[in-house]
Amino acid sequence: MNAPAEHLLAARGLAFHYGAQPVFAGVALAIRRREIVALLGSSGCGKSTLLRALAGLESPAAGQVSFLDQALASPHPRSALIFQQASLLPWLTVEANAAFGLDFRHQPAIAAATRRERVREALAAVGLAGRESAWPAELSGGQAQRVALARALAREPELLFADEPFSALDAITRAEMQNLLVEVVHRWHAAVLLVTHDIDEAILVADRILLMGGRPGTLLAEWTVDIPRPREDHPGAVTALRLDILSALRDTFVQPTADVA
Ligand SMILES: Nc1ncnc2c1ncn2[C@@H]1O[C@H](COP(=O)(O)OP(=O)(O)O)[C@@H](O)[C@H]1O
Ligand SMILES: [Mg+2]
């Protein structure tokens, strides 16, 4: 069965292993246009590997990923990625780093003026207007991650894959970046798959949370987050959801024990 048209990305029956070691199996998920989905799970449960398979960077051992109803075999031009490290090129300015990737062969060709305008707009949206000529070495970790976000936005992605993008930042910068991410993807009408091990980050950012766990990994539970934004203004609802997720997460660690009664 084909994914319904409102699905930007759909996967079914996905499995992956490194050699003989299974990482995940039987994974099915769908991401709608403009939807922010958090993929939550403890370290080592296979989140990054799943993200790479969904992004077309790894071939699954079984199953299929489709993007806009087309089978995906390599990264789609309308997707973009950000990681924990901003990975800026130190010999390029902020502006050139944000533009980096627009001229790749699989990207649609765009006129120089459009390219400049897109980069200018993306840098302004992440709060870096006026810093176009700065060098990566002059930036804080948070600013470098803003450039990485601008680089992704400049591609006008339908879907942004973000793998623990704020994990290396201090708590205050992280909170600013979480809010910024939501603001810009809403403005760009993009969907997001945010991989995180941070329950609070998932609750503050996502429209829907998928819990991954088990060996091999599978998707174990799902929550729709309908708490109005800004969610900081609804601490009661946030706490209730956090407790619910924590309890499900705890269950993912419980090993079945022999019945000794
Ligand atoms: N290149 C690799 N070769 C072999 N095993 C790997 C490789 N990358 C990750 N793994 C293993 O696969 C499992 C899932 O890793 P990963 O997807 O990075 O998890 P997560 O992102 O949830 O922390 C882990 O047990 C990890 O050690
Ligand atoms: Mg990871």
PDB file of C-alpha atoms and ligand atoms in Angstrom:
ATOM      1  CA  MET A   1       0.000   0.000   0.000  1.00  0.00           C
ATOM      2  CA  ASN A   2       1.337   3.434  -0.869  1.00  0.00           C
ATOM      3  CA  ALA A   3       1.661   6.034   1.853  1.00  0.00           C
ATOM      4  CA  PRO A   4      -1.271   8.455   1.882  1.00  0.00           C
ATOM      5  CA  ALA A   5      -0.410  11.695   0.100  1.00  0.00           C
ATOM      6  CA  GLU A   6      -0.333  13.756   3.298  1.00  0.00           C
ATOM      7  CA  HIS A   7       2.686  11.779   4.436  1.00  0.00           C
ATOM      8  CA  LEU A   8       5.970  13.382   3.610  1.00  0.00           C
ATOM      9  CA  LEU A   9       7.947  10.370   4.736  1.00  0.00           C
ATOM     10  CA  ALA A  10       6.767   6.842   5.377  1.00  0.00           C
ATOM     11  CA  ALA A  11       8.683   3.747   6.392  1.00  0.00           C
ATOM     12  CA  ARG A  12       7.549   0.198   6.917  1.00  0.00           C
ATOM     13  CA  GLY A  13       9.212  -3.017   7.994  1.00  0.00           C
ATOM     14  CA  LEU A  14      12.584  -1.318   8.418  1.00  0.00           C
ATOM     15  CA  ALA A  15      15.393  -3.437   9.795  1.00  0.00           C
ATOM     16  CA  PHE A  16      19.106  -2.786  10.136  1.00  0.00           C
ATOM     17  CA  HIS A  17      22.094  -4.658  11.513  1.00  0.00           C
ATOM     18  CA  TYR A  18      25.812  -4.058  11.863  1.00  0.00           C
ATOM     19  CA  GLY A  19      27.286  -7.414  10.908  1.00  0.00           C
ATOM     20  CA  ALA A  20      25.484  -9.972  13.040  1.00  0.00           C
ATOM     21  CA  GLN A  21      24.295  -7.351  15.549  1.00  0.00           C
ATOM     22  CA  PRO A  22      20.685  -6.309  14.944  1.00  0.00           C
ATOM     23  CA  VAL A  23      20.068  -2.612  15.625  1.00  0.00           C
ATOM     24  CA  PHE A  24      16.364  -2.291  14.843  1.00  0.00           C
ATOM     25  CA  ALA A  25      13.641  -4.371  13.220  1.00  0.00           C
ATOM     26  CA  GLY A  26      10.026  -3.985  12.192  1.00  0.00           C
ATOM     27  CA  VAL A  27      10.065  -0.182  12.330  1.00  0.00           C
ATOM     28  CA  ALA A  28       7.095   1.569  10.728  1.00  0.00           C
ATOM     29  CA  LEU A  29       6.479   5.289  10.950  1.00  0.00           C
ATOM     30  CA  ALA A  30       5.113   8.202   8.980  1.00  0.00           C
ATOM     31  CA  ILE A  31       5.787  11.915   9.170  1.00  0.00           C
ATOM     32  CA  ARG A  32       3.213  14.394   7.928  1.00  0.00           C
ATOM     33  CA  ARG A  33       4.022  17.689   6.257  1.00  0.00           C
ATOM     34  CA  ARG A  34       5.029  20.366   8.776  1.00  0.00           C
ATOM     35  CA  GLU A  35       4.937  17.908  11.640  1.00  0.00           C
ATOM     36  CA  ILE A  36       7.635  17.937  14.338  1.00  0.00           C
ATOM     37  CA  VAL A  37       8.301  14.374  15.453  1.00  0.00           C
ATOM     38  CA  ALA A  38      10.703  13.515  18.260  1.00  0.00           C
ATOM     39  CA  LEU A  39      12.368  10.113  18.256  1.00  0.00           C
ATOM     40  CA  LEU A  40      13.179   9.512  21.899  1.00  0.00           C
ATOM     41  CA  GLY A  41      15.195   6.694  23.400  1.00  0.00           C
ATOM     42  CA  SER A  42      18.145   5.896  25.605  1.00  0.00           C
ATOM     43  CA  SER A  43      21.716   6.017  24.315  1.00  0.00           C
ATOM     44  CA  GLY A  44      22.652   3.147  22.018  1.00  0.00           C
ATOM     45  CA  CYS A  45      19.071   2.108  21.223  1.00  0.00           C
ATOM     46  CA  GLY A  46      19.583   2.806  17.518  1.00  0.00           C
ATOM     47  CA  LYS A  47      18.120   6.300  17.043  1.00  0.00           C
ATOM     48  CA  SER A  48      20.975   7.676  14.943  1.00  0.00           C
ATOM     49  CA  THR A  49      21.091   4.586  12.768  1.00  0.00           C
ATOM     50  CA  LEU A  50      17.327   4.803  12.205  1.00  0.00           C
ATOM     51  CA  LEU A  51      17.598   8.514  11.377  1.00  0.00           C
ATOM     52  CA  ARG A  52      20.333   7.777   8.828  1.00  0.00           C
ATOM     53  CA  ALA A  53      18.229   5.035   7.247  1.00  0.00           C
ATOM     54  CA  LEU A  54      15.204   7.378   7.063  1.00  0.00           C
ATOM     55  CA  ALA A  55      17.377  10.125   5.571  1.00  0.00           C
ATOM     56  CA  GLY A  56      18.692   7.810   2.841  1.00  0.00           C
ATOM     57  CA  LEU A  57      22.242   7.728   4.229  1.00  0.00           C
ATOM     58  CA  GLU A  58      22.148   4.012   5.093  1.00  0.00           C
ATOM     59  CA  SER A  59      20.451   1.177   3.237  1.00  0.00           C
ATOM     60  CA  PRO A  60      18.192  -0.857   5.501  1.00  0.00           C
ATOM     61  CA  ALA A  61      18.547  -4.647   5.527  1.00  0.00           C
ATOM     62  CA  ALA A  62      14.778  -4.892   5.066  1.00  0.00           C
ATOM     63  CA  GLY A  63      11.881  -2.558   4.530  1.00  0.00           C
ATOM     64  CA  GLN A  64      11.329   0.595   2.569  1.00  0.00           C
ATOM     65  CA  VAL A  65      11.408   4.337   3.030  1.00  0.00           C
ATOM     66  CA  SER A  66       9.387   6.625   0.814  1.00  0.00           C
ATOM     67  CA  PHE A  67       9.658  10.378   0.564  1.00  0.00           C
ATOM     68  CA  LEU A  68       6.796  12.191  -1.152  1.00  0.00           C
ATOM     69  CA  ASP A  69       5.554   8.791  -2.336  1.00  0.00           C
ATOM     70  CA  GLN A  70       8.842   7.926  -4.067  1.00  0.00           C
ATOM     71  CA  ALA A  71      11.093   5.132  -2.824  1.00  0.00           C
ATOM     72  CA  LEU A  72      14.157   6.715  -1.240  1.00  0.00           C
ATOM     73  CA  ALA A  73      17.610   5.364  -2.084  1.00  0.00           C
ATOM     74  CA  SER A  74      19.777   8.400  -1.305  1.00  0.00           C
ATOM     75  CA  PRO A  75      19.248  11.698   0.553  1.00  0.00           C
ATOM     76  CA  HIS A  76      16.352  13.653  -0.931  1.00  0.00           C
ATOM     77  CA  PRO A  77      17.145  17.191  -2.164  1.00  0.00           C
ATOM     78  CA  ARG A  78      14.218  18.484  -0.108  1.00  0.00           C
ATOM     79  CA  SER A  79      15.645  17.102   3.112  1.00  0.00           C
ATOM     80  CA  ALA A  80      18.432  18.539   5.258  1.00  0.00           C
ATOM     81  CA  LEU A  81      20.399  17.304   8.244  1.00  0.00           C
ATOM     82  CA  ILE A  82      21.841  18.806  11.391  1.00  0.00           C
ATOM     83  CA  PHE A  83      23.953  16.977  13.954  1.00  0.00           C
ATOM     84  CA  GLN A  84      25.363  17.518  17.419  1.00  0.00           C
ATOM     85  CA  GLN A  85      28.459  19.116  15.881  1.00  0.00           C
ATOM     86  CA  ALA A  86      27.854  22.068  13.566  1.00  0.00           C
ATOM     87  CA  SER A  87      30.713  20.840  11.296  1.00  0.00           C
ATOM     88  CA  LEU A  88      31.442  24.277   9.846  1.00  0.00           C
ATOM     89  CA  LEU A  89      34.336  24.645   7.427  1.00  0.00           C
ATOM     90  CA  PRO A  90      36.867  26.838   9.278  1.00  0.00           C
ATOM     91  CA  TRP A  91      38.195  28.462   6.102  1.00  0.00           C
ATOM     92  CA  LEU A  92      34.761  29.705   5.012  1.00  0.00           C
ATOM     93  CA  THR A  93      32.851  32.699   6.412  1.00  0.00           C
ATOM     94  CA  VAL A  94      29.507  32.295   8.148  1.00  0.00           C
ATOM     95  CA  GLU A  95      27.765  33.271   4.919  1.00  0.00           C
ATOM     96  CA  ALA A  96      29.743  30.778   2.806  1.00  0.00           C
ATOM     97  CA  ASN A  97      29.153  28.057   5.391  1.00  0.00           C
ATOM     98  CA  ALA A  98      25.415  28.727   5.308  1.00  0.00           C
ATOM     99  CA  ALA A  99      25.480  28.590   1.506  1.00  0.00           C
ATOM    100  CA  PHE A 100      27.524  25.393   1.527  1.00  0.00           C
ATOM    101  CA  GLY A 101      25.511  22.557   0.082  1.00  0.00           C
ATOM    102  CA  LEU A 102      23.309  24.661  -2.191  1.00  0.00           C
ATOM    103  CA  ASP A 103      25.531  23.914  -5.160  1.00  0.00           C
ATOM    104  CA  PHE A 104      25.806  20.174  -4.665  1.00  0.00           C
ATOM    105  CA  ARG A 105      25.097  18.180  -7.779  1.00  0.00           C
ATOM    106  CA  HIS A 106      21.863  16.630  -6.498  1.00  0.00           C
ATOM    107  CA  GLN A 107      20.509  20.064  -5.521  1.00  0.00           C
ATOM    108  CA  PRO A 108      18.319  21.989  -7.971  1.00  0.00           C
ATOM    109  CA  ALA A 109      20.362  24.715  -9.698  1.00  0.00           C
ATOM    110  CA  ILE A 110      19.454  28.174  -8.405  1.00  0.00           C
ATOM    111  CA  ALA A 111      20.419  31.642  -9.589  1.00  0.00           C
ATOM    112  CA  ALA A 112      23.156  33.462  -7.659  1.00  0.00           C
ATOM    113  CA  ALA A 113      20.742  36.206  -6.529  1.00  0.00           C
ATOM    114  CA  THR A 114      18.198  33.664  -5.215  1.00  0.00           C
ATOM    115  CA  ARG A 115      20.992  31.818  -3.473  1.00  0.00           C
ATOM    116  CA  ARG A 116      22.224  35.014  -1.752  1.00  0.00           C
ATOM    117  CA  GLU A 117      18.690  35.957  -0.739  1.00  0.00           C
ATOM    118  CA  ARG A 118      17.960  32.509   0.721  1.00  0.00           C
ATOM    119  CA  VAL A 119      21.175  32.538   2.733  1.00  0.00           C
ATOM    120  CA  ARG A 120      20.584  36.098   3.951  1.00  0.00           C
ATOM    121  CA  GLU A 121      17.045  35.241   5.037  1.00  0.00           C
ATOM    122  CA  ALA A 122      18.115  32.032   6.788  1.00  0.00           C
ATOM    123  CA  LEU A 123      20.933  33.771   8.675  1.00  0.00           C
ATOM    124  CA  ALA A 124      18.579  36.574   9.740  1.00  0.00           C
ATOM    125  CA  ALA A 125      16.005  34.019  10.943  1.00  0.00           C
ATOM    126  CA  VAL A 126      18.562  32.344  13.219  1.00  0.00           C
ATOM    127  CA  GLY A 127      19.680  35.704  14.631  1.00  0.00           C
ATOM    128  CA  LEU A 128      22.955  36.058  12.731  1.00  0.00           C
ATOM    129  CA  ALA A 129      22.183  39.078  10.546  1.00  0.00           C
ATOM    130  CA  GLY A 130      25.342  41.204  10.496  1.00  0.00           C
ATOM    131  CA  ARG A 131      27.634  38.218  11.223  1.00  0.00           C
ATOM    132  CA  GLU A 132      27.873  37.055   7.596  1.00  0.00           C
ATOM    133  CA  SER A 133      31.599  37.823   7.356  1.00  0.00           C
ATOM    134  CA  ALA A 134      32.556  36.245  10.689  1.00  0.00           C
ATOM    135  CA  TRP A 135      34.740  33.120  10.806  1.00  0.00           C
ATOM    136  CA  PRO A 136      33.680  29.908  12.546  1.00  0.00           C
ATOM    137  CA  ALA A 137      36.516  30.322  15.085  1.00  0.00           C
ATOM    138  CA  GLU A 138      34.875  33.553  16.275  1.00  0.00           C
ATOM    139  CA  LEU A 139      31.559  31.844  17.083  1.00  0.00           C
ATOM    140  CA  SER A 140      30.254  30.266  20.289  1.00  0.00           C
ATOM    141  CA  GLY A 141      28.909  26.718  20.154  1.00  0.00           C
ATOM    142  CA  GLY A 142      25.349  28.050  20.050  1.00  0.00           C
ATOM    143  CA  GLN A 143      26.167  30.458  17.197  1.00  0.00           C
ATOM    144  CA  ALA A 144      27.874  27.675  15.229  1.00  0.00           C
ATOM    145  CA  GLN A 145      24.729  25.567  15.603  1.00  0.00           C
ATOM    146  CA  ARG A 146      22.695  28.556  14.389  1.00  0.00           C
ATOM    147  CA  VAL A 147      24.827  28.581  11.219  1.00  0.00           C
ATOM    148  CA  ALA A 148      24.213  24.840  10.787  1.00  0.00           C
ATOM    149  CA  LEU A 149      20.477  25.493  11.130  1.00  0.00           C
ATOM    150  CA  ALA A 150      20.675  28.359   8.603  1.00  0.00           C
ATOM    151  CA  ARG A 151      22.568  26.083   6.199  1.00  0.00           C
ATOM    152  CA  ALA A 152      19.716  23.570   6.465  1.00  0.00           C
ATOM    153  CA  LEU A 153      17.009  26.239   6.037  1.00  0.00           C
ATOM    154  CA  ALA A 154      18.706  27.748   2.995  1.00  0.00           C
ATOM    155  CA  ARG A 155      17.942  24.503   1.191  1.00  0.00           C
ATOM    156  CA  GLU A 156      14.241  25.098   1.876  1.00  0.00           C
ATOM    157  CA  PRO A 157      13.784  21.561   3.165  1.00  0.00           C
ATOM    158  CA  GLU A 158      10.428  19.829   3.431  1.00  0.00           C
ATOM    159  CA  LEU A 159      11.969  17.679   6.149  1.00  0.00           C
ATOM    160  CA  LEU A 160      14.779  18.459   8.548  1.00  0.00           C
ATOM    161  CA  PHE A 161      16.551  15.525  10.188  1.00  0.00           C
ATOM    162  CA  ALA A 162      18.118  16.643  13.456  1.00  0.00           C
ATOM    163  CA  ASP A 163      20.254  14.207  15.453  1.00  0.00           C
ATOM    164  CA  GLU A 164      20.758  15.443  19.047  1.00  0.00           C
ATOM    165  CA  PRO A 165      21.482  18.913  17.624  1.00  0.00           C
ATOM    166  CA  PHE A 166      21.562  20.697  20.976  1.00  0.00           C
ATOM    167  CA  SER A 167      23.114  18.026  23.221  1.00  0.00           C
ATOM    168  CA  ALA A 168      26.508  19.719  23.365  1.00  0.00           C
ATOM    169  CA  LEU A 169      25.116  23.143  24.343  1.00  0.00           C
ATOM    170  CA  ASP A 170      24.709  24.635  27.818  1.00  0.00           C
ATOM    171  CA  ALA A 171      21.197  24.547  29.295  1.00  0.00           C
ATOM    172  CA  ILE A 172      20.280  28.173  28.549  1.00  0.00           C
ATOM    173  CA  THR A 173      21.553  28.083  24.963  1.00  0.00           C
ATOM    174  CA  ARG A 174      19.832  24.741  24.489  1.00  0.00           C
ATOM    175  CA  ALA A 175      16.474  26.181  25.566  1.00  0.00           C
ATOM    176  CA  GLU A 176      16.938  29.148  23.190  1.00  0.00           C
ATOM    177  CA  MET A 177      17.783  26.799  20.331  1.00  0.00           C
ATOM    178  CA  GLN A 178      14.783  24.555  21.012  1.00  0.00           C
ATOM    179  CA  ASN A 179      12.468  27.553  20.749  1.00  0.00           C
ATOM    180  CA  LEU A 180      14.308  28.852  17.690  1.00  0.00           C
ATOM    181  CA  LEU A 181      13.999  25.481  15.966  1.00  0.00           C
ATOM    182  CA  VAL A 182      10.218  25.450  16.408  1.00  0.00           C
ATOM    183  CA  GLU A 183       9.928  29.071  15.269  1.00  0.00           C
ATOM    184  CA  VAL A 184      11.958  28.639  12.083  1.00  0.00           C
ATOM    185  CA  VAL A 185      10.493  25.333  10.982  1.00  0.00           C
ATOM    186  CA  HIS A 186       7.015  26.771  11.396  1.00  0.00           C
ATOM    187  CA  ARG A 187       8.077  29.741   9.298  1.00  0.00           C
ATOM    188  CA  TRP A 188       9.683  27.512   6.647  1.00  0.00           C
ATOM    189  CA  HIS A 189       6.703  25.093   6.719  1.00  0.00           C
ATOM    190  CA  ALA A 190       9.135  22.233   7.259  1.00  0.00           C
ATOM    191  CA  ALA A 191       8.651  18.959   9.089  1.00  0.00           C
ATOM    192  CA  VAL A 192      11.286  17.747  11.567  1.00  0.00           C
ATOM    193  CA  LEU A 193      12.501  14.411  12.812  1.00  0.00           C
ATOM    194  CA  LEU A 194      14.328  15.285  16.016  1.00  0.00           C
ATOM    195  CA  VAL A 195      16.389  12.523  17.596  1.00  0.00           C
ATOM    196  CA  THR A 196      16.899  13.121  21.292  1.00  0.00           C
ATOM    197  CA  HIS A 197      17.492  11.290  24.566  1.00  0.00           C
ATOM    198  CA  ASP A 198      16.100  14.312  26.464  1.00  0.00           C
ATOM    199  CA  ILE A 199      12.442  13.892  27.499  1.00  0.00           C
ATOM    200  CA  ASP A 200      12.019  17.604  28.240  1.00  0.00           C
ATOM    201  CA  GLU A 201      13.381  18.542  24.829  1.00  0.00           C
ATOM    202  CA  ALA A 202      10.958  16.136  23.158  1.00  0.00           C
ATOM    203  CA  ILE A 203       8.013  17.576  25.113  1.00  0.00           C
ATOM    204  CA  LEU A 204       8.934  21.212  24.476  1.00  0.00           C
ATOM    205  CA  VAL A 205       9.578  20.806  20.761  1.00  0.00           C
ATOM    206  CA  ALA A 206       7.512  17.971  19.302  1.00  0.00           C
ATOM    207  CA  ASP A 207       3.954  17.581  18.030  1.00  0.00           C
ATOM    208  CA  ARG A 208       4.379  13.836  18.420  1.00  0.00           C
ATOM    209  CA  ILE A 209       6.840  11.700  20.355  1.00  0.00           C
ATOM    210  CA  LEU A 210       7.936   8.201  19.352  1.00  0.00           C
ATOM    211  CA  LEU A 211       9.664   6.075  21.969  1.00  0.00           C
ATOM    212  CA  MET A 212      12.327   3.689  20.700  1.00  0.00           C
ATOM    213  CA  GLY A 213      13.797   0.848  22.737  1.00  0.00           C
ATOM    214  CA  GLY A 214      14.379  -2.867  23.050  1.00  0.00           C
ATOM    215  CA  ARG A 215      16.869  -5.153  21.329  1.00  0.00           C
ATOM    216  CA  PRO A 216      16.624  -5.048  18.420  1.00  0.00           C
ATOM    217  CA  GLY A 217      15.082  -1.590  18.666  1.00  0.00           C
ATOM    218  CA  THR A 218      11.454  -0.980  17.784  1.00  0.00           C
ATOM    219  CA  LEU A 219       9.016   1.859  18.310  1.00  0.00           C
ATOM    220  CA  LEU A 220       7.347   1.049  21.617  1.00  0.00           C
ATOM    221  CA  ALA A 221       4.982   3.922  22.293  1.00  0.00           C
ATOM    222  CA  GLU A 222       3.713   7.174  20.855  1.00  0.00           C
ATOM    223  CA  TRP A 223       2.288  10.383  22.311  1.00  0.00           C
ATOM    224  CA  THR A 224       0.597  13.268  20.565  1.00  0.00           C
ATOM    225  CA  VAL A 225       1.637  16.459  22.344  1.00  0.00           C
ATOM    226  CA  ASP A 226      -1.284  18.846  22.272  1.00  0.00           C
ATOM    227  CA  ILE A 227      -0.027  21.212  24.973  1.00  0.00           C
ATOM    228  CA  PRO A 228      -0.358  24.789  23.635  1.00  0.00           C
ATOM    229  CA  ARG A 229       2.882  26.682  22.902  1.00  0.00           C
ATOM    230  CA  PRO A 230       4.800  28.142  24.593  1.00  0.00           C
ATOM    231  CA  ARG A 231       4.741  24.945  26.598  1.00  0.00           C
ATOM    232  CA  GLU A 232       6.778  26.477  29.425  1.00  0.00           C
ATOM    233  CA  ASP A 233       3.504  28.218  30.310  1.00  0.00           C
ATOM    234  CA  HIS A 234       1.798  24.857  31.009  1.00  0.00           C
ATOM    235  CA  PRO A 235       4.044  23.211  33.624  1.00  0.00           C
ATOM    236  CA  GLY A 236       1.285  20.942  34.944  1.00  0.00           C
ATOM    237  CA  ALA A 237       0.591  19.340  31.577  1.00  0.00           C
ATOM    238  CA  VAL A 238       4.331  19.099  30.815  1.00  0.00           C
ATOM    239  CA  THR A 239       4.999  17.335  34.128  1.00  0.00           C
ATOM    240  CA  ALA A 240       2.133  14.893  33.644  1.00  0.00           C
ATOM    241  CA  LEU A 241       3.414  13.940  30.192  1.00  0.00           C
ATOM    242  CA  ARG A 242       7.000  13.690  31.474  1.00  0.00           C
ATOM    243  CA  LEU A 243       5.907  11.219  34.168  1.00  0.00           C
ATOM    244  CA  ASP A 244       3.985   9.163  31.634  1.00  0.00           C
ATOM    245  CA  ILE A 245       6.977   8.999  29.269  1.00  0.00           C
ATOM    246  CA  LEU A 246       9.408   8.278  32.117  1.00  0.00           C
ATOM    247  CA  SER A 247       7.320   5.345  33.209  1.00  0.00           C
ATOM    248  CA  ALA A 248       7.224   3.945  29.649  1.00  0.00           C
ATOM    249  CA  LEU A 249      10.977   4.542  29.300  1.00  0.00           C
ATOM    250  CA  ARG A 250      11.616   2.713  32.563  1.00  0.00           C
ATOM    251  CA  ASP A 251       9.652  -0.257  31.222  1.00  0.00           C
ATOM    252  CA  THR A 252      12.003  -0.416  28.232  1.00  0.00           C
ATOM    253  CA  PHE A 253      14.860  -1.272  30.633  1.00  0.00           C
ATOM    254  CA  VAL A 254      12.976  -3.960  32.556  1.00  0.00           C
ATOM    255  CA  GLN A 255      14.207  -7.387  31.555  1.00  0.00           C
ATOM    256  CA  PRO A 256      11.704 -10.207  31.909  1.00  0.00           C
ATOM    257  CA  THR A 257      12.738 -12.201  34.977  1.00  0.00           C
ATOM    258  CA  ALA A 258      12.150 -15.885  35.645  1.00  0.00           C
ATOM    259  CA  ASP A 259       9.086 -16.583  37.724  1.00  0.00           C
ATOM    260  CA  VAL A 260      10.521 -17.740  41.050  1.00  0.00           C
ATOM    261  CA  ALA A 261       7.286 -17.814  43.032  1.00  0.00           C
TER     262      ALA A 261
HETATM  263  N1  LIG B   1      29.385   1.930  12.639  1.00  0.00           N
HETATM  264  C1  LIG B   1      28.969   1.046  13.545  1.00  0.00           C
HETATM  265  N2  LIG B   1      29.430  -0.230  13.559  1.00  0.00           N
HETATM  266  C2  LIG B   1      28.999  -1.148  14.453  1.00  0.00           C
HETATM  267  N3  LIG B   1      28.088  -0.877  15.413  1.00  0.00           N
HETATM  268  C3  LIG B   1      27.594   0.376  15.469  1.00  0.00           C
HETATM  269  C4  LIG B   1      27.993   1.402  14.556  1.00  0.00           C
HETATM  270  N4  LIG B   1      27.317   2.540  14.848  1.00  0.00           N
HETATM  271  C5  LIG B   1      26.538   2.240  15.906  1.00  0.00           C
HETATM  272  N5  LIG B   1      26.688   0.952  16.275  1.00  0.00           N
HETATM  273  C6  LIG B   1      25.973   0.270  17.359  1.00  0.00           C
HETATM  274  O1  LIG B   1      24.598   0.244  16.999  1.00  0.00           O
HETATM  275  C7  LIG B   1      23.779   0.519  18.116  1.00  0.00           C
HETATM  276  C8  LIG B   1      22.924   1.730  17.866  1.00  0.00           C
HETATM  277  O2  LIG B   1      23.743   2.881  17.722  1.00  0.00           O
HETATM  278  P1  LIG B   1      23.131   4.328  17.453  1.00  0.00           P
HETATM  279  O3  LIG B   1      22.206   4.251  16.303  1.00  0.00           O
HETATM  280  O4  LIG B   1      24.267   5.282  17.362  1.00  0.00           O
HETATM  281  O5  LIG B   1      22.278   4.581  18.790  1.00  0.00           O
HETATM  282  P2  LIG B   1      21.762   5.936  19.458  1.00  0.00           P
HETATM  283  O6  LIG B   1      21.828   7.018  18.435  1.00  0.00           O
HETATM  284  O7  LIG B   1      20.379   5.630  19.931  1.00  0.00           O
HETATM  285  O8  LIG B   1      22.675   6.226  20.626  1.00  0.00           O
HETATM  286  C9  LIG B   1      24.724   0.698  19.305  1.00  0.00           C
HETATM  287  O9  LIG B   1      24.797  -0.525  19.991  1.00  0.00           O
HETATM  288  C10 LIG B   1      26.039   1.035  18.664  1.00  0.00           C
HETATM  289  O10 LIG B   1      27.120   0.610  19.467  1.00  0.00           O
HETATM  290 MG    MG B   2      22.830   8.808  18.425  1.00  0.00          MG
END
